[in-house]
Short mmCIF file of C-alpha atoms and ligand atoms in Angstrom, two decimals:
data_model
loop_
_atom_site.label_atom_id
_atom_site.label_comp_id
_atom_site.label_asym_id
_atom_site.label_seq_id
_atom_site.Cartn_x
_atom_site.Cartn_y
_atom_site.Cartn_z
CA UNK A 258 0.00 0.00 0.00
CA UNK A 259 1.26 2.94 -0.79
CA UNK A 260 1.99 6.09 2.05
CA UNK A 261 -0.60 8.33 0.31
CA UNK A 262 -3.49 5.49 0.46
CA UNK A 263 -1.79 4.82 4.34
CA UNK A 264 -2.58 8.61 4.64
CA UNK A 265 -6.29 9.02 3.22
CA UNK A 266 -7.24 5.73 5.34
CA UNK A 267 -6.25 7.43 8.44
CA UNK A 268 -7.96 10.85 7.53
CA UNK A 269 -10.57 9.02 6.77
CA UNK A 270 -11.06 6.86 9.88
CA UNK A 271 -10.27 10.20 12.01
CA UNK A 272 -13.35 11.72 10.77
CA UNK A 273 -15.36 8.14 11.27
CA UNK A 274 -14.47 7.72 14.63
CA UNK A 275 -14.48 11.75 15.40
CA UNK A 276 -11.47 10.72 16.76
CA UNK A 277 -8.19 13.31 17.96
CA UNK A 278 -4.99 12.11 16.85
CA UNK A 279 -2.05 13.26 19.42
CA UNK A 280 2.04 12.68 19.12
CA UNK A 281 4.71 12.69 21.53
CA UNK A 282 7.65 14.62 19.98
CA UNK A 283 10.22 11.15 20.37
CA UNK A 284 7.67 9.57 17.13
CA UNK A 285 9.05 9.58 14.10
CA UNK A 286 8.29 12.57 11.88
CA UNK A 287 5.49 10.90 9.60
CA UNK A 288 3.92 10.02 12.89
CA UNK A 289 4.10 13.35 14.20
CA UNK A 290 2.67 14.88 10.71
CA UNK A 291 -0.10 12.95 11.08
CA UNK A 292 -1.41 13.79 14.68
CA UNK A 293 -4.04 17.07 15.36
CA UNK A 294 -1.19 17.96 17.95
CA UNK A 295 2.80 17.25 18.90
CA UNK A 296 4.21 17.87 22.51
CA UNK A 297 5.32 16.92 25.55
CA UNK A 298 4.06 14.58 27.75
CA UNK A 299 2.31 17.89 30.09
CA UNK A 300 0.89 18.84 26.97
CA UNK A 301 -0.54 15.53 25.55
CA UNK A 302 -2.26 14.93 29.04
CA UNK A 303 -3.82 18.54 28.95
CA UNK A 304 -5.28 18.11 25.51
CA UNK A 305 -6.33 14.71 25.86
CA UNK A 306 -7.98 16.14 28.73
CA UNK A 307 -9.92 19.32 27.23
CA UNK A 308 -11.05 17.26 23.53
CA UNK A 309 -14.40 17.67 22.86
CA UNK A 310 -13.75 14.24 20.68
CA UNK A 311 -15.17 10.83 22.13
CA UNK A 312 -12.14 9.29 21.30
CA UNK A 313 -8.63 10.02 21.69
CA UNK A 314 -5.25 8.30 19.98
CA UNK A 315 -2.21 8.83 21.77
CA UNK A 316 0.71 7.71 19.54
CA UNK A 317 3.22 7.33 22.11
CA UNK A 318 4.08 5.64 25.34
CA UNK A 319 1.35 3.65 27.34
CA UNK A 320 1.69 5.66 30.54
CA UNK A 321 0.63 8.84 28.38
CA UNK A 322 -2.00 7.20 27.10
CA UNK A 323 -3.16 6.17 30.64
CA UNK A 324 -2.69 9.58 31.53
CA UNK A 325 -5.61 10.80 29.37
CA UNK A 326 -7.96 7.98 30.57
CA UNK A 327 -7.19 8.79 34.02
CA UNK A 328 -8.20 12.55 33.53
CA UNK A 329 -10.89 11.53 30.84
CA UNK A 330 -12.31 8.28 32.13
CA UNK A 331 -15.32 8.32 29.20
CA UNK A 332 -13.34 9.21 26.34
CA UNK A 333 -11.94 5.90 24.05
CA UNK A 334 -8.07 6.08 24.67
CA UNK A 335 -6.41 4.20 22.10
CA UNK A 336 -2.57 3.04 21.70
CA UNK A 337 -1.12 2.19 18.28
CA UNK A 338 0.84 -0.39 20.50
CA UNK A 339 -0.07 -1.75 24.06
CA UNK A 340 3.37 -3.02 24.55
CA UNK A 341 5.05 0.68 24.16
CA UNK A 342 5.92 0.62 27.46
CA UNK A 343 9.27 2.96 29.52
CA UNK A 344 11.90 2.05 31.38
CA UNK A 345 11.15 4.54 34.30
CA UNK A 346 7.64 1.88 34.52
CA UNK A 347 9.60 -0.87 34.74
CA UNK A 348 12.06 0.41 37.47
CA UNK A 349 9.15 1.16 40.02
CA UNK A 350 6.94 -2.53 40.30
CA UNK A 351 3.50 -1.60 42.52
CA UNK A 352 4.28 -3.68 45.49
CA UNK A 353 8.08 -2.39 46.10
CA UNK A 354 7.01 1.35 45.70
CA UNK A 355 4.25 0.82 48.21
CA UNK A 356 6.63 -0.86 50.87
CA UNK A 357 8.66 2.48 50.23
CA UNK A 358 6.14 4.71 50.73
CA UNK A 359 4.73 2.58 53.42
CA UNK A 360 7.86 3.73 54.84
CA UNK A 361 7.16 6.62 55.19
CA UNK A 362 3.51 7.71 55.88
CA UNK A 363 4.00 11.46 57.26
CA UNK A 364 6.17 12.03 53.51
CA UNK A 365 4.75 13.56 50.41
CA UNK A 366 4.82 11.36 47.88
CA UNK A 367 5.79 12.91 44.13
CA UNK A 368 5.70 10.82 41.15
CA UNK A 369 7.06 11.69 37.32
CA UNK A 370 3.91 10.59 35.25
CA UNK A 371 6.51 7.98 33.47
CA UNK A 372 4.97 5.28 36.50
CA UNK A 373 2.36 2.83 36.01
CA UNK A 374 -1.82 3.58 37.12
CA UNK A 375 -1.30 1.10 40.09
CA UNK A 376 2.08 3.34 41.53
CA UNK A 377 0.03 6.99 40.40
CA UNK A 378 -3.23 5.63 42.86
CA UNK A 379 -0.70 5.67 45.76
CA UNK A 380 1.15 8.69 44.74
CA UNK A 381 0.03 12.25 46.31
CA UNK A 382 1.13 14.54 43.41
CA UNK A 383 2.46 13.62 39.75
CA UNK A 384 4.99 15.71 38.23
CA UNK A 385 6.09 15.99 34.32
CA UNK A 386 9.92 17.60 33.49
CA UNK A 387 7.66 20.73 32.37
CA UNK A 388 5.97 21.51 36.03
CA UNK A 389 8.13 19.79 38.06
CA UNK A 390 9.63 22.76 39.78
CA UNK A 391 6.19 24.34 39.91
CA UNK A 392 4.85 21.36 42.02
CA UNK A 393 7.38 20.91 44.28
CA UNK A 394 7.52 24.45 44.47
CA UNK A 395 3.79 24.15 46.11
CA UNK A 396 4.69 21.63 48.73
CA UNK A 397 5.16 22.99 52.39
CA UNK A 398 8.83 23.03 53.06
CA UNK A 399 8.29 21.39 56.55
CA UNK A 400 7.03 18.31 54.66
CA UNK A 401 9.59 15.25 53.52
CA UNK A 402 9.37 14.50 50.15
CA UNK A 403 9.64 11.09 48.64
CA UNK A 404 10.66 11.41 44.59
CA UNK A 405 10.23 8.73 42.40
CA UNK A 406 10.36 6.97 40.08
CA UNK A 407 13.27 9.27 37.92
CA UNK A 408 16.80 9.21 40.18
CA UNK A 409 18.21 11.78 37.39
CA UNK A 410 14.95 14.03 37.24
CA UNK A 411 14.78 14.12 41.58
CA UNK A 412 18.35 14.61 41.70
CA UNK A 413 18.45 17.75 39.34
CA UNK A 414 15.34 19.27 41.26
CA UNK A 415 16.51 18.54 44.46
CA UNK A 416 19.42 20.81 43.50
CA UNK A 417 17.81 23.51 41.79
CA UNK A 418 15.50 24.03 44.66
CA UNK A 419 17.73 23.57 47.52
CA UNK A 420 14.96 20.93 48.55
CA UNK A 421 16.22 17.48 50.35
CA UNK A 422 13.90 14.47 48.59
CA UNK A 423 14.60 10.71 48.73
CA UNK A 424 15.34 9.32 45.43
CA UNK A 425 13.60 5.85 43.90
CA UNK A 426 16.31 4.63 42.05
CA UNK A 427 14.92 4.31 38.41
CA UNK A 428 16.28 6.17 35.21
CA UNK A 429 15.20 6.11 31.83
CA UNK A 430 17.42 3.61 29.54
CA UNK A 431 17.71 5.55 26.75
CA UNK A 432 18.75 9.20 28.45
CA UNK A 433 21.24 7.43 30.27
CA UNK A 434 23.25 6.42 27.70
CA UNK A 435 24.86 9.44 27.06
CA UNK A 436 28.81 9.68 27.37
CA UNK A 437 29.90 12.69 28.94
CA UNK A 438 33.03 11.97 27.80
CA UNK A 439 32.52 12.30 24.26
CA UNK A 440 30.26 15.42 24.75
CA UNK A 441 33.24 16.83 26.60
CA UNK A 442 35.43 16.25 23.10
CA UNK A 443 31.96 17.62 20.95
CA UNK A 444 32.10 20.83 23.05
CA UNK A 445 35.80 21.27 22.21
CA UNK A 446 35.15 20.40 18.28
CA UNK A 447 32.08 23.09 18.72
CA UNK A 448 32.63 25.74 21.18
CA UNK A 449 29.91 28.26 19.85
CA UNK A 450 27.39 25.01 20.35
CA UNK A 451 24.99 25.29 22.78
CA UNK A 452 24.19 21.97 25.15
CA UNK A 453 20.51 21.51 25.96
CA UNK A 454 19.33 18.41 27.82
CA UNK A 455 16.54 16.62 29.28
CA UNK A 456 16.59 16.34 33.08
CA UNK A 457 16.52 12.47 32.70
CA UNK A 458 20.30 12.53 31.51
CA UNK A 459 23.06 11.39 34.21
CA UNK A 460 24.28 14.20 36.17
CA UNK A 461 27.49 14.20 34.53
CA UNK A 462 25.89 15.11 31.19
CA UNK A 463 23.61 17.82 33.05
CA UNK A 464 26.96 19.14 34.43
CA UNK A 465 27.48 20.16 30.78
CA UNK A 466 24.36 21.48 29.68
CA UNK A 467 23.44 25.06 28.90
CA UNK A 468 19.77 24.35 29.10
CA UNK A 469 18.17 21.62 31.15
CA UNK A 470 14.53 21.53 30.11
CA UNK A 471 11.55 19.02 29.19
CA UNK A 472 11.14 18.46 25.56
CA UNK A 473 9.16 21.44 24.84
CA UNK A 474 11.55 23.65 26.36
CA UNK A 475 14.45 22.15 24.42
CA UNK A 476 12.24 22.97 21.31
CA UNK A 477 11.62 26.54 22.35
CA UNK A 478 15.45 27.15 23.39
CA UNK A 479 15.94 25.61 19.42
CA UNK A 480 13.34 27.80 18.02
CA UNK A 481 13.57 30.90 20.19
CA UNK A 482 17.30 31.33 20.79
CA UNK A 483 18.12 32.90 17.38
CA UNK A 484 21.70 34.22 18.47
CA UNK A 485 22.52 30.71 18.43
CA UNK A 486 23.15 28.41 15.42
CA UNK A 487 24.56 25.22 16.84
CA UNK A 488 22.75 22.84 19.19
CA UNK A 489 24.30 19.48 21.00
CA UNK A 490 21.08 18.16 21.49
CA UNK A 491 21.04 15.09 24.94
CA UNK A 492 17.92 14.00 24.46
CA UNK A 493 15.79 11.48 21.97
CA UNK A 494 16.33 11.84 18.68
CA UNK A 495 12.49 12.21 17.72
CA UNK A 496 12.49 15.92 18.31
CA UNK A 497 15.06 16.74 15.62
CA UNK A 498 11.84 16.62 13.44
CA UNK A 499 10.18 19.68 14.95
CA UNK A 500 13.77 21.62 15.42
CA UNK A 501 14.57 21.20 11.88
CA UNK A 502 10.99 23.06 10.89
CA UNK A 503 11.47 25.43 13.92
CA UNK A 504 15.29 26.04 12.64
CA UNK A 505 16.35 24.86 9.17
CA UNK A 506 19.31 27.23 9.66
CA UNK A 507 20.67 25.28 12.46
CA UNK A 508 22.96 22.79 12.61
CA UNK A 509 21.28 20.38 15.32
CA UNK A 510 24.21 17.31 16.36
CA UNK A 511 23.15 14.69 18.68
CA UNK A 512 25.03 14.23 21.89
CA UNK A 513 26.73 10.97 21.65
CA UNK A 514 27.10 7.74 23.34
CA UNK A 515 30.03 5.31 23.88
CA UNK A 516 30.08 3.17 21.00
CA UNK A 517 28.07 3.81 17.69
CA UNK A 518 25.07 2.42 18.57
CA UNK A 519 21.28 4.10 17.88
CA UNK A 520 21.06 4.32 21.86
CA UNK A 521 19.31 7.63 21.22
CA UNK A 522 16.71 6.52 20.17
CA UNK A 523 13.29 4.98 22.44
CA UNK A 524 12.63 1.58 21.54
CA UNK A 525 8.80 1.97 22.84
CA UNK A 526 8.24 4.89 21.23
CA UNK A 527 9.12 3.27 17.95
CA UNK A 528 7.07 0.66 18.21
CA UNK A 529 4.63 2.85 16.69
CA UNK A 530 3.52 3.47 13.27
CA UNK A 531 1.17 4.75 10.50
CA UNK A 532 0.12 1.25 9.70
CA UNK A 533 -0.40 0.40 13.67
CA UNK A 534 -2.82 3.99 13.82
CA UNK A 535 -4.47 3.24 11.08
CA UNK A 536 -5.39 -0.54 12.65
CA UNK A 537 -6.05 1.21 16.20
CA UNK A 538 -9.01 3.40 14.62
CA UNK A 539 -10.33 1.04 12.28
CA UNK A 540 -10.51 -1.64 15.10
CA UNK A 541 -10.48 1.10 17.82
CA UNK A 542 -8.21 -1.37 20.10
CA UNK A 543 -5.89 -1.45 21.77
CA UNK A 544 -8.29 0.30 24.02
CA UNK A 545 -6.50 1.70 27.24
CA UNK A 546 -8.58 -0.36 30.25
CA UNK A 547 -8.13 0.77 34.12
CA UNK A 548 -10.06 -0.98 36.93
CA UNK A 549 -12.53 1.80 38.13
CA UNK A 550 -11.56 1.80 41.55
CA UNK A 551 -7.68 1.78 40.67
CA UNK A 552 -8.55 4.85 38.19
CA UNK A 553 -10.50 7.00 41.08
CA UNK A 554 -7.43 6.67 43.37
CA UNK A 555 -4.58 7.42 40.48
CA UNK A 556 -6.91 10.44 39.18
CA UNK A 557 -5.70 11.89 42.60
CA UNK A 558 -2.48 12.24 42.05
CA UNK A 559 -2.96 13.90 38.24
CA UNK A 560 -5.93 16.35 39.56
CA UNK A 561 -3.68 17.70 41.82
CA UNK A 562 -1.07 17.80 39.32
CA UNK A 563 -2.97 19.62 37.09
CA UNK A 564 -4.67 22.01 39.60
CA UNK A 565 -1.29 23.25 40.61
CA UNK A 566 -0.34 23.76 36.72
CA UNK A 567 -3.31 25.58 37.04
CA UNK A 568 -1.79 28.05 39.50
CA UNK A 569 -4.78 26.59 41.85
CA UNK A 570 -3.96 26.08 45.44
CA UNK A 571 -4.36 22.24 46.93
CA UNK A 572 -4.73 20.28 50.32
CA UNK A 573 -2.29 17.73 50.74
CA UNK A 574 -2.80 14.76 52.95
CA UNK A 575 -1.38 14.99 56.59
CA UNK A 576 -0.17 11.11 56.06
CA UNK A 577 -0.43 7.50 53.37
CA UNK A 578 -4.27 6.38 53.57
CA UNK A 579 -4.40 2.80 51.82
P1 13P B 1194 8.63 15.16 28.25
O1 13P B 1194 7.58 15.24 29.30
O2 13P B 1194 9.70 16.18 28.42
O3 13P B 1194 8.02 15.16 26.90
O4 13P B 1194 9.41 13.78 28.45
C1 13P B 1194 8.80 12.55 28.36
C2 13P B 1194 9.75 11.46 28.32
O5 13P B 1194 9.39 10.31 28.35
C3 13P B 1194 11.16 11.77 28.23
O6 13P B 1194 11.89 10.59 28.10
FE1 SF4 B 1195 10.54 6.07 28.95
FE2 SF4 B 1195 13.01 6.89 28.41
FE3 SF4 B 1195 11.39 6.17 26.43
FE4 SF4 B 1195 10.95 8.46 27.77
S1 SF4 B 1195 12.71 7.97 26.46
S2 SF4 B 1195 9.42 6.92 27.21
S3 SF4 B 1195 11.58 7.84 29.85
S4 SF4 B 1195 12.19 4.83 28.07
#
């Protein structure tokens, strides 16, 4: 078949199913030129959130998906592939992250979205890499604060805000991979470059970095920072497609890892594809399912996510109810 038919089929079914097509920036470009909107994780949940459609496709990772149905529990959440899972998921299994936070009742529990439903419902507050610093920010400073599941992400906002946390010790296996070493030798063959990074990224490679920022503000730092014309870009590769429209004047080099291997690039979120959307709406499954009572406890944690993004104030527990 050819990609124009591909294309018309999925138009097509769009309209059938009045359904909204949405794209994580780490797709691959065709991907992303097919979806109503590209962002961030922050920005996929909020969206899904506020569509007036019935049904909603999320071409990227389950959680994000999951997201959407939490916040939107009667809209159709589809996945081009149920088994697009994360790392950061698979680092933080329900029943260890509850004897954690077991733990530690009196503590504040904050969890990056990258977690599973089951670890959200016992979670206080979720955080993305866009409002992280704005949630924490809205925690009493007399309260302990557990951070999980991202060891990179809590260490690098632990710092910034001068705020102790304890650290799960998950990381995402694809940000990790970065050699600080070789960007070290980049930064000496580029010295005008600039170095922006995702928080997920070993410390040693935030050490380095110009900008620290979730995907969307790497994009904006691309698009918006017009004094500068070289980028060393530590994050996945996905979002060179959206640079190179933002800045086809810039030259846009990947930060490297040991070896020559494509560690820059998600294996989940390429498990996607046109073929795999066009199947989803046709056959509108893989459906995203969550137990009712496990989705009223994880919509918790997101509502008060999103009511702080909000600029809205919230009541946090005084200790871990089961
Ligand atoms: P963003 O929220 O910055 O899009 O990051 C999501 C993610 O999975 C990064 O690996
Ligand atoms: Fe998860 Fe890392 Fe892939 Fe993001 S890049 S979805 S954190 S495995």
């Amino acid at each position: 078949m050819s990609a124009q038919t591909l294309l018309a089929e999925i138009a097509e079914l769009k309209k059938k199913r009045d359904a909204l097509v949405l794209a994580h920036y780490y797709e691959d470009g065709d991907i992303q030129d097919v979806a109503d909107a590209v962002g961030d994780s922050l920005f996929l949940a909020q969206e899904g959130e506020k569509a007036r459609h019935p049904v909603v496709l999320l071409a990227g990772v389950v959680f994000m998906a999951e997201s959407v149905k939490i916040l939107s529990p009667s809209k159709t959440v589809l996945v081009p592939d149920a088994n697009a899972g994360c790392s950061l998921v698979d680092h933080s299994p329900y029943d260890e992250y509850l004897a954690w936070r077991r733990e530690r009742p009196e503590a504040i529990t904050v969890t990056y979205v990258n977690s599973s439903a089951a670890v959200k419902s016992i979670t206080d507050v979720c955080v993305t890499s866009s409002n992280a610093e704005k949630i924490v920010g809205a925690i009493p400073r007399d309260r302990e604060i557990l951070f999980g599941p991202d060891r990179n992400l809590g260490r690098y906002l632990s710092k910034k805000l001068d705020r102790p946390m304890t650290l799960w010790p998950g990381a995402c296996e694809v940000h990790v991979l970065f050699s600080s070493r070789r960007l070290h030798e980049l930064k000496l063959e580029h010295p005008d470059a600039r170095v922006i990074a995702h928080p997920e990224c070993n410390e040693a490679i935030l050490r380095h970095a110009d900008v620290v920022g979730s995907t969307s503000r790497l994009l904006q730092e691309v698009r918006e920072n017009k004094a500068v014309s070289e980028f060393i870009v530590a994050t996945e590769h996905g979002i060179f497609h959206q640079m190179r429209k933002a800045r086809p004047d810039a030259k846009l080099i990947q930060a490297p890892a040991e070896g020559s291997c494509a560690c820059n690039e998600c294996p989940y979120m390429k498990m996607n594809s046109l073929e795999k959307i066009r199947d989803a709406l046709l056959g509108m499954k893989p459906a995203v399912e969550i137990e009712p009572a496990l989705l009223r406890k994880a919509k918790v944690s997101l509502d008060r996510m999103m009511a702080i993004t909000r600029g809205e104030r919230v009541i946090w527990p005084e200790t871990f109810q089961e």
